[in-house]
Amino acid sequence: MFVRYLTNKKMKKVYGFVSLILLLCHPYCNAQLSGIYTIGNTNCTFVTIQQAIDSLYQAGTGGNVYFIIKTGNYGSFIMDGFLPSNPADSMFFQSESGKSGDVIIKGAIVVENSSRVIFRHLQFAPVSGQQNSCMLVSESDQICFDSCAFINPYSNCFSTGEALLSIAFPLSGNSDTTIVSGCVLASPEYTIYLSGDKGSVTFLHDTISGTVSGFFSQVTVNYTGSLFNLADQNL
């Protein structure tokens, strides 16, 4: 009887611990995301940007979602195949301070087959010797970069067809749109690479230095109020 009592007591503790975990996970595992969430190492909803994106896959959206990113350096992330639950919902990733240099995201970042994603006041940068694009937007619609910085300080990055910012539009089907507004894009080479047929990109009041290319690309490119310091321009 005493042994059985101990066993039951231990089991109650196990059940209590499991129930606590389920309770803590409930808001993000079962409920759609909406409103403001934070990303950072201390006292935040998520530790990494990838964790925040994974939560979108699991829960979906119930309105606009704002991920506020604390000051610091962050690793790369992949967003593949995310569409908001409601076509009117948007996902915002933005620095808490409102300064692009305070949040630096390094590595090969991918936004693919997704829509209605806005990046604000963030800095994107490759690591030394990186050959894949720093930011690849592939067959994604209504993507916006607002007051961001794309900075490549290295001269040994990116292979052919890759770039600091690479945008790949679809070859057929619906036309995708991307807006780059109030951004700084600087690289010794391979600054921007565009490809595909169905889509448009607007550069609005940006500062662009390095090279811009888009061989075999038939996308519509609009430059409005942008400043250029280009070694070569093929568009």
PDB file of C-alpha atoms in Angstrom:
ATOM      1  CA  MET A   1       0.000   0.000   0.000  1.00  0.00           C
ATOM      2  CA  PHE A   2       2.845   2.405   0.888  1.00  0.00           C
ATOM      3  CA  VAL A   3       4.578   1.628  -2.426  1.00  0.00           C
ATOM      4  CA  ARG A   4       1.326   2.208  -4.303  1.00  0.00           C
ATOM      5  CA  TYR A   5       0.875   5.567  -2.497  1.00  0.00           C
ATOM      6  CA  LEU A   6       4.355   6.694  -3.561  1.00  0.00           C
ATOM      7  CA  THR A   7       3.705   5.621  -7.123  1.00  0.00           C
ATOM      8  CA  ASN A   8       0.402   7.480  -7.260  1.00  0.00           C
ATOM      9  CA  LYS A   9       2.025  10.552  -5.734  1.00  0.00           C
ATOM     10  CA  LYS A  10       4.762  10.510  -8.363  1.00  0.00           C
ATOM     11  CA  MET A  11       2.206  10.054 -11.114  1.00  0.00           C
ATOM     12  CA  LYS A  12       0.246  13.072  -9.860  1.00  0.00           C
ATOM     13  CA  LYS A  13       3.424  15.130 -10.087  1.00  0.00           C
ATOM     14  CA  VAL A  14       4.006  13.898 -13.644  1.00  0.00           C
ATOM     15  CA  TYR A  15       0.432  14.728 -14.645  1.00  0.00           C
ATOM     16  CA  GLY A  16       0.738  18.146 -13.047  1.00  0.00           C
ATOM     17  CA  PHE A  17       3.984  18.850 -14.893  1.00  0.00           C
ATOM     18  CA  VAL A  18       2.515  17.770 -18.235  1.00  0.00           C
ATOM     19  CA  SER A  19      -0.590  19.882 -17.656  1.00  0.00           C
ATOM     20  CA  LEU A  20       1.586  22.890 -16.892  1.00  0.00           C
ATOM     21  CA  ILE A  21       3.500  22.440 -20.156  1.00  0.00           C
ATOM     22  CA  LEU A  22       0.251  22.169 -22.133  1.00  0.00           C
ATOM     23  CA  LEU A  23      -1.099  25.271 -20.444  1.00  0.00           C
ATOM     24  CA  LEU A  24       2.023  27.261 -21.262  1.00  0.00           C
ATOM     25  CA  CYS A  25       2.053  26.091 -24.866  1.00  0.00           C
ATOM     26  CA  HIS A  26      -1.640  26.625 -25.458  1.00  0.00           C
ATOM     27  CA  PRO A  27      -1.601  30.267 -26.623  1.00  0.00           C
ATOM     28  CA  TYR A  28       0.794  29.508 -29.480  1.00  0.00           C
ATOM     29  CA  CYS A  29      -0.063  25.924 -30.353  1.00  0.00           C
ATOM     30  CA  ASN A  30      -3.836  26.190 -30.610  1.00  0.00           C
ATOM     31  CA  ALA A  31      -4.786  29.862 -30.971  1.00  0.00           C
ATOM     32  CA  GLN A  32      -4.168  31.972 -34.039  1.00  0.00           C
ATOM     33  CA  LEU A  33      -1.552  34.665 -33.648  1.00  0.00           C
ATOM     34  CA  SER A  34      -2.503  38.333 -33.695  1.00  0.00           C
ATOM     35  CA  GLY A  35      -1.127  41.465 -32.107  1.00  0.00           C
ATOM     36  CA  ILE A  36       2.375  42.059 -30.752  1.00  0.00           C
ATOM     37  CA  TYR A  37       5.059  39.485 -29.880  1.00  0.00           C
ATOM     38  CA  THR A  38       8.703  39.982 -28.972  1.00  0.00           C
ATOM     39  CA  ILE A  39      11.894  38.264 -30.133  1.00  0.00           C
ATOM     40  CA  GLY A  40      15.094  38.267 -28.086  1.00  0.00           C
ATOM     41  CA  ASN A  41      17.139  36.473 -25.448  1.00  0.00           C
ATOM     42  CA  THR A  42      15.494  37.848 -22.306  1.00  0.00           C
ATOM     43  CA  ASN A  43      11.840  38.036 -21.304  1.00  0.00           C
ATOM     44  CA  CYS A  44      10.567  37.656 -24.864  1.00  0.00           C
ATOM     45  CA  THR A  45       7.919  35.541 -26.534  1.00  0.00           C
ATOM     46  CA  PHE A  46      10.481  33.904 -28.835  1.00  0.00           C
ATOM     47  CA  VAL A  47      14.260  33.601 -28.693  1.00  0.00           C
ATOM     48  CA  THR A  48      14.920  33.391 -32.438  1.00  0.00           C
ATOM     49  CA  ILE A  49      13.239  34.693 -35.573  1.00  0.00           C
ATOM     50  CA  GLN A  50      12.888  31.132 -36.841  1.00  0.00           C
ATOM     51  CA  GLN A  51      10.899  30.183 -33.736  1.00  0.00           C
ATOM     52  CA  ALA A  52       8.500  33.037 -34.411  1.00  0.00           C
ATOM     53  CA  ILE A  53       8.064  31.901 -38.018  1.00  0.00           C
ATOM     54  CA  ASP A  54       7.501  28.304 -36.923  1.00  0.00           C
ATOM     55  CA  SER A  55       4.730  29.519 -34.627  1.00  0.00           C
ATOM     56  CA  LEU A  56       3.010  31.068 -37.650  1.00  0.00           C
ATOM     57  CA  TYR A  57       3.056  27.692 -39.383  1.00  0.00           C
ATOM     58  CA  GLN A  58       1.487  26.034 -36.333  1.00  0.00           C
ATOM     59  CA  ALA A  59      -1.120  28.598 -35.384  1.00  0.00           C
ATOM     60  CA  GLY A  60      -1.852  30.756 -38.417  1.00  0.00           C
ATOM     61  CA  THR A  61      -3.009  34.343 -38.090  1.00  0.00           C
ATOM     62  CA  GLY A  62      -6.093  35.963 -36.637  1.00  0.00           C
ATOM     63  CA  GLY A  63      -5.189  39.511 -37.652  1.00  0.00           C
ATOM     64  CA  ASN A  64      -1.996  41.460 -38.252  1.00  0.00           C
ATOM     65  CA  VAL A  65       1.015  40.034 -36.407  1.00  0.00           C
ATOM     66  CA  TYR A  66       3.876  42.234 -35.194  1.00  0.00           C
ATOM     67  CA  PHE A  67       7.179  40.637 -34.193  1.00  0.00           C
ATOM     68  CA  ILE A  68       9.222  43.247 -32.321  1.00  0.00           C
ATOM     69  CA  ILE A  69      12.907  42.294 -32.324  1.00  0.00           C
ATOM     70  CA  LYS A  70      15.193  43.345 -29.488  1.00  0.00           C
ATOM     71  CA  THR A  71      18.617  44.853 -30.192  1.00  0.00           C
ATOM     72  CA  GLY A  72      21.243  42.228 -31.087  1.00  0.00           C
ATOM     73  CA  ASN A  73      22.620  39.880 -33.717  1.00  0.00           C
ATOM     74  CA  TYR A  74      20.427  37.076 -35.047  1.00  0.00           C
ATOM     75  CA  GLY A  75      20.889  34.032 -37.251  1.00  0.00           C
ATOM     76  CA  SER A  76      19.303  33.478 -40.644  1.00  0.00           C
ATOM     77  CA  PHE A  77      15.813  32.088 -41.124  1.00  0.00           C
ATOM     78  CA  ILE A  78      13.634  30.412 -43.748  1.00  0.00           C
ATOM     79  CA  MET A  79       9.990  31.241 -44.398  1.00  0.00           C
ATOM     80  CA  ASP A  80       8.654  28.772 -46.944  1.00  0.00           C
ATOM     81  CA  GLY A  81       5.043  28.468 -47.981  1.00  0.00           C
ATOM     82  CA  PHE A  82       3.409  30.716 -45.421  1.00  0.00           C
ATOM     83  CA  LEU A  83       0.151  32.397 -46.384  1.00  0.00           C
ATOM     84  CA  PRO A  84      -1.874  34.328 -43.796  1.00  0.00           C
ATOM     85  CA  SER A  85      -5.089  32.687 -42.634  1.00  0.00           C
ATOM     86  CA  ASN A  86      -6.978  35.800 -43.725  1.00  0.00           C
ATOM     87  CA  PRO A  87      -5.882  37.391 -47.028  1.00  0.00           C
ATOM     88  CA  ALA A  88      -5.955  40.807 -45.317  1.00  0.00           C
ATOM     89  CA  ASP A  89      -3.525  39.824 -42.535  1.00  0.00           C
ATOM     90  CA  SER A  90       0.121  40.913 -42.680  1.00  0.00           C
ATOM     91  CA  MET A  91       3.254  39.854 -40.799  1.00  0.00           C
ATOM     92  CA  PHE A  92       5.612  42.555 -39.570  1.00  0.00           C
ATOM     93  CA  PHE A  93       9.192  41.977 -38.439  1.00  0.00           C
ATOM     94  CA  GLN A  94      10.722  45.150 -37.035  1.00  0.00           C
ATOM     95  CA  SER A  95      13.394  46.370 -34.656  1.00  0.00           C
ATOM     96  CA  GLU A  96      12.266  47.593 -31.262  1.00  0.00           C
ATOM     97  CA  SER A  97      14.448  50.689 -31.458  1.00  0.00           C
ATOM     98  CA  GLY A  98      13.393  51.727 -34.953  1.00  0.00           C
ATOM     99  CA  LYS A  99      17.056  51.747 -36.059  1.00  0.00           C
ATOM    100  CA  SER A 100      18.188  49.239 -38.684  1.00  0.00           C
ATOM    101  CA  GLY A 101      21.707  48.944 -37.253  1.00  0.00           C
ATOM    102  CA  ASP A 102      20.429  47.722 -33.893  1.00  0.00           C
ATOM    103  CA  VAL A 103      19.123  44.407 -35.262  1.00  0.00           C
ATOM    104  CA  ILE A 104      21.533  42.580 -37.580  1.00  0.00           C
ATOM    105  CA  ILE A 105      20.452  39.312 -39.200  1.00  0.00           C
ATOM    106  CA  LYS A 106      23.375  37.373 -40.667  1.00  0.00           C
ATOM    107  CA  GLY A 107      23.503  34.508 -43.137  1.00  0.00           C
ATOM    108  CA  ALA A 108      21.375  33.158 -45.974  1.00  0.00           C
ATOM    109  CA  ILE A 109      17.766  34.265 -45.486  1.00  0.00           C
ATOM    110  CA  VAL A 110      14.928  32.842 -47.578  1.00  0.00           C
ATOM    111  CA  VAL A 111      11.355  34.037 -48.074  1.00  0.00           C
ATOM    112  CA  GLU A 112       9.716  31.622 -50.502  1.00  0.00           C
ATOM    113  CA  ASN A 113       6.136  31.029 -51.656  1.00  0.00           C
ATOM    114  CA  SER A 114       4.860  33.398 -48.988  1.00  0.00           C
ATOM    115  CA  SER A 115       2.878  36.638 -48.977  1.00  0.00           C
ATOM    116  CA  ARG A 116       2.199  39.863 -47.087  1.00  0.00           C
ATOM    117  CA  VAL A 117       5.464  40.035 -45.130  1.00  0.00           C
ATOM    118  CA  ILE A 118       6.913  43.417 -44.116  1.00  0.00           C
ATOM    119  CA  PHE A 119      10.427  43.963 -42.751  1.00  0.00           C
ATOM    120  CA  ARG A 120      11.105  47.275 -41.015  1.00  0.00           C
ATOM    121  CA  HIS A 121      14.287  48.849 -39.631  1.00  0.00           C
ATOM    122  CA  LEU A 122      16.399  45.687 -39.897  1.00  0.00           C
ATOM    123  CA  GLN A 123      19.901  45.068 -41.227  1.00  0.00           C
ATOM    124  CA  PHE A 124      20.726  42.018 -43.343  1.00  0.00           C
ATOM    125  CA  ALA A 125      24.322  40.905 -43.840  1.00  0.00           C
ATOM    126  CA  PRO A 126      26.143  37.831 -45.162  1.00  0.00           C
ATOM    127  CA  VAL A 127      28.904  35.988 -43.367  1.00  0.00           C
ATOM    128  CA  SER A 128      32.385  35.998 -44.855  1.00  0.00           C
ATOM    129  CA  GLY A 129      32.640  33.755 -47.925  1.00  0.00           C
ATOM    130  CA  GLN A 130      28.892  33.139 -48.154  1.00  0.00           C
ATOM    131  CA  GLN A 131      27.925  32.029 -51.672  1.00  0.00           C
ATOM    132  CA  ASN A 132      24.127  31.900 -51.410  1.00  0.00           C
ATOM    133  CA  SER A 133      22.144  35.128 -51.513  1.00  0.00           C
ATOM    134  CA  CYS A 134      21.904  37.067 -48.290  1.00  0.00           C
ATOM    135  CA  MET A 135      18.196  37.730 -48.825  1.00  0.00           C
ATOM    136  CA  LEU A 136      16.337  35.584 -51.347  1.00  0.00           C
ATOM    137  CA  VAL A 137      12.719  36.430 -52.089  1.00  0.00           C
ATOM    138  CA  SER A 138      11.362  33.664 -54.308  1.00  0.00           C
ATOM    139  CA  GLU A 139       7.889  33.564 -55.881  1.00  0.00           C
ATOM    140  CA  SER A 140       6.449  35.562 -53.008  1.00  0.00           C
ATOM    141  CA  ASP A 141       3.875  38.331 -53.256  1.00  0.00           C
ATOM    142  CA  GLN A 142       3.445  41.643 -51.434  1.00  0.00           C
ATOM    143  CA  ILE A 143       6.836  41.590 -49.771  1.00  0.00           C
ATOM    144  CA  CYS A 144       8.070  44.915 -48.426  1.00  0.00           C
ATOM    145  CA  PHE A 145      11.390  46.115 -47.023  1.00  0.00           C
ATOM    146  CA  ASP A 146      10.929  49.440 -45.263  1.00  0.00           C
ATOM    147  CA  SER A 147      13.929  51.459 -43.991  1.00  0.00           C
ATOM    148  CA  CYS A 148      16.187  48.389 -43.922  1.00  0.00           C
ATOM    149  CA  ALA A 149      19.914  48.074 -44.619  1.00  0.00           C
ATOM    150  CA  PHE A 150      21.497  45.383 -46.787  1.00  0.00           C
ATOM    151  CA  ILE A 151      25.227  45.599 -46.103  1.00  0.00           C
ATOM    152  CA  ASN A 152      27.974  43.343 -47.478  1.00  0.00           C
ATOM    153  CA  PRO A 153      31.443  44.361 -46.204  1.00  0.00           C
ATOM    154  CA  TYR A 154      33.198  41.429 -47.911  1.00  0.00           C
ATOM    155  CA  SER A 155      34.576  40.989 -51.417  1.00  0.00           C
ATOM    156  CA  ASN A 156      34.405  37.188 -51.541  1.00  0.00           C
ATOM    157  CA  CYS A 157      30.638  36.628 -51.328  1.00  0.00           C
ATOM    158  CA  PHE A 158      27.978  35.330 -53.722  1.00  0.00           C
ATOM    159  CA  SER A 159      28.295  33.060 -56.725  1.00  0.00           C
ATOM    160  CA  THR A 160      26.755  33.706 -60.148  1.00  0.00           C
ATOM    161  CA  GLY A 161      23.024  34.337 -59.899  1.00  0.00           C
ATOM    162  CA  GLU A 162      23.247  35.138 -56.200  1.00  0.00           C
ATOM    163  CA  ALA A 163      23.335  38.569 -54.575  1.00  0.00           C
ATOM    164  CA  LEU A 164      22.942  40.648 -51.469  1.00  0.00           C
ATOM    165  CA  LEU A 165      19.254  40.903 -52.435  1.00  0.00           C
ATOM    166  CA  SER A 166      17.956  38.375 -54.944  1.00  0.00           C
ATOM    167  CA  ILE A 167      14.338  38.413 -56.099  1.00  0.00           C
ATOM    168  CA  ALA A 168      13.064  35.485 -58.169  1.00  0.00           C
ATOM    169  CA  PHE A 169       9.659  36.068 -59.738  1.00  0.00           C
ATOM    170  CA  PRO A 170       7.517  33.255 -61.185  1.00  0.00           C
ATOM    171  CA  LEU A 171       7.843  32.294 -64.843  1.00  0.00           C
ATOM    172  CA  SER A 172       4.068  31.975 -65.228  1.00  0.00           C
ATOM    173  CA  GLY A 173       0.850  32.421 -63.314  1.00  0.00           C
ATOM    174  CA  ASN A 174       0.110  35.381 -61.074  1.00  0.00           C
ATOM    175  CA  SER A 175       2.400  38.401 -60.907  1.00  0.00           C
ATOM    176  CA  ASP A 176       4.224  38.968 -57.621  1.00  0.00           C
ATOM    177  CA  THR A 177       5.188  42.345 -56.193  1.00  0.00           C
ATOM    178  CA  THR A 178       8.064  43.499 -54.000  1.00  0.00           C
ATOM    179  CA  ILE A 179       8.687  46.992 -52.613  1.00  0.00           C
ATOM    180  CA  VAL A 180      12.052  48.198 -51.333  1.00  0.00           C
ATOM    181  CA  SER A 181      11.546  51.591 -49.697  1.00  0.00           C
ATOM    182  CA  GLY A 182      13.966  53.889 -47.899  1.00  0.00           C
ATOM    183  CA  CYS A 183      16.662  51.206 -47.798  1.00  0.00           C
ATOM    184  CA  VAL A 184      20.434  51.172 -48.147  1.00  0.00           C
ATOM    185  CA  LEU A 185      21.883  48.384 -50.320  1.00  0.00           C
ATOM    186  CA  ALA A 186      25.676  48.289 -50.442  1.00  0.00           C
ATOM    187  CA  SER A 187      28.025  45.585 -51.711  1.00  0.00           C
ATOM    188  CA  PRO A 188      31.325  45.587 -53.637  1.00  0.00           C
ATOM    189  CA  GLU A 189      29.538  43.414 -56.217  1.00  0.00           C
ATOM    190  CA  TYR A 190      26.347  41.404 -56.707  1.00  0.00           C
ATOM    191  CA  THR A 191      24.141  43.887 -54.906  1.00  0.00           C
ATOM    192  CA  ILE A 192      20.806  43.058 -56.577  1.00  0.00           C
ATOM    193  CA  TYR A 193      19.851  40.173 -58.859  1.00  0.00           C
ATOM    194  CA  LEU A 194      16.398  39.860 -60.441  1.00  0.00           C
ATOM    195  CA  SER A 195      14.994  36.920 -62.363  1.00  0.00           C
ATOM    196  CA  GLY A 196      11.685  35.588 -63.650  1.00  0.00           C
ATOM    197  CA  ASP A 197       8.900  36.962 -65.848  1.00  0.00           C
ATOM    198  CA  LYS A 198       5.741  37.628 -63.837  1.00  0.00           C
ATOM    199  CA  GLY A 199       6.091  40.458 -61.384  1.00  0.00           C
ATOM    200  CA  SER A 200       7.279  43.925 -60.464  1.00  0.00           C
ATOM    201  CA  VAL A 201       9.681  45.486 -58.005  1.00  0.00           C
ATOM    202  CA  THR A 202       9.711  49.103 -56.910  1.00  0.00           C
ATOM    203  CA  PHE A 203      12.778  50.796 -55.440  1.00  0.00           C
ATOM    204  CA  LEU A 204      11.536  53.904 -53.666  1.00  0.00           C
ATOM    205  CA  HIS A 205      14.008  56.446 -52.251  1.00  0.00           C
ATOM    206  CA  ASP A 206      16.771  53.852 -51.797  1.00  0.00           C
ATOM    207  CA  THR A 207      20.546  54.234 -51.860  1.00  0.00           C
ATOM    208  CA  ILE A 208      22.102  51.484 -53.992  1.00  0.00           C
ATOM    209  CA  SER A 209      25.799  50.835 -54.590  1.00  0.00           C
ATOM    210  CA  GLY A 210      27.629  47.957 -56.283  1.00  0.00           C
ATOM    211  CA  THR A 211      26.079  46.099 -59.204  1.00  0.00           C
ATOM    212  CA  VAL A 212      22.518  45.416 -60.337  1.00  0.00           C
ATOM    213  CA  SER A 213      21.786  42.626 -62.788  1.00  0.00           C
ATOM    214  CA  GLY A 214      18.894  40.602 -64.051  1.00  0.00           C
ATOM    215  CA  PHE A 215      19.798  38.688 -67.173  1.00  0.00           C
ATOM    216  CA  PHE A 216      16.856  36.910 -68.850  1.00  0.00           C
ATOM    217  CA  SER A 217      14.531  38.781 -66.512  1.00  0.00           C
ATOM    218  CA  GLN A 218      11.362  40.405 -67.848  1.00  0.00           C
ATOM    219  CA  VAL A 219      10.046  41.786 -64.584  1.00  0.00           C
ATOM    220  CA  THR A 220       8.952  45.420 -64.336  1.00  0.00           C
ATOM    221  CA  VAL A 221      11.474  47.478 -62.385  1.00  0.00           C
ATOM    222  CA  ASN A 222      10.587  50.925 -61.084  1.00  0.00           C
ATOM    223  CA  TYR A 223      13.101  53.334 -59.587  1.00  0.00           C
ATOM    224  CA  THR A 224      11.670  56.397 -57.864  1.00  0.00           C
ATOM    225  CA  GLY A 225      13.871  58.910 -56.075  1.00  0.00           C
ATOM    226  CA  SER A 226      16.715  56.426 -55.575  1.00  0.00           C
ATOM    227  CA  LEU A 227      20.437  57.260 -55.482  1.00  0.00           C
ATOM    228  CA  PHE A 228      22.900  55.034 -57.359  1.00  0.00           C
ATOM    229  CA  ASN A 229      26.626  54.361 -57.199  1.00  0.00           C
ATOM    230  CA  LEU A 230      26.859  51.414 -59.541  1.00  0.00           C
ATOM    231  CA  ALA A 231      29.874  49.720 -61.074  1.00  0.00           C
ATOM    232  CA  ASP A 232      27.574  48.073 -63.617  1.00  0.00           C
ATOM    233  CA  GLN A 233      23.852  48.186 -64.312  1.00  0.00           C
ATOM    234  CA  ASN A 234      22.120  45.747 -66.623  1.00  0.00           C
ATOM    235  CA  LEU A 235      18.531  46.779 -66.014  1.00  0.00           C
TER     236      LEU A 235
END
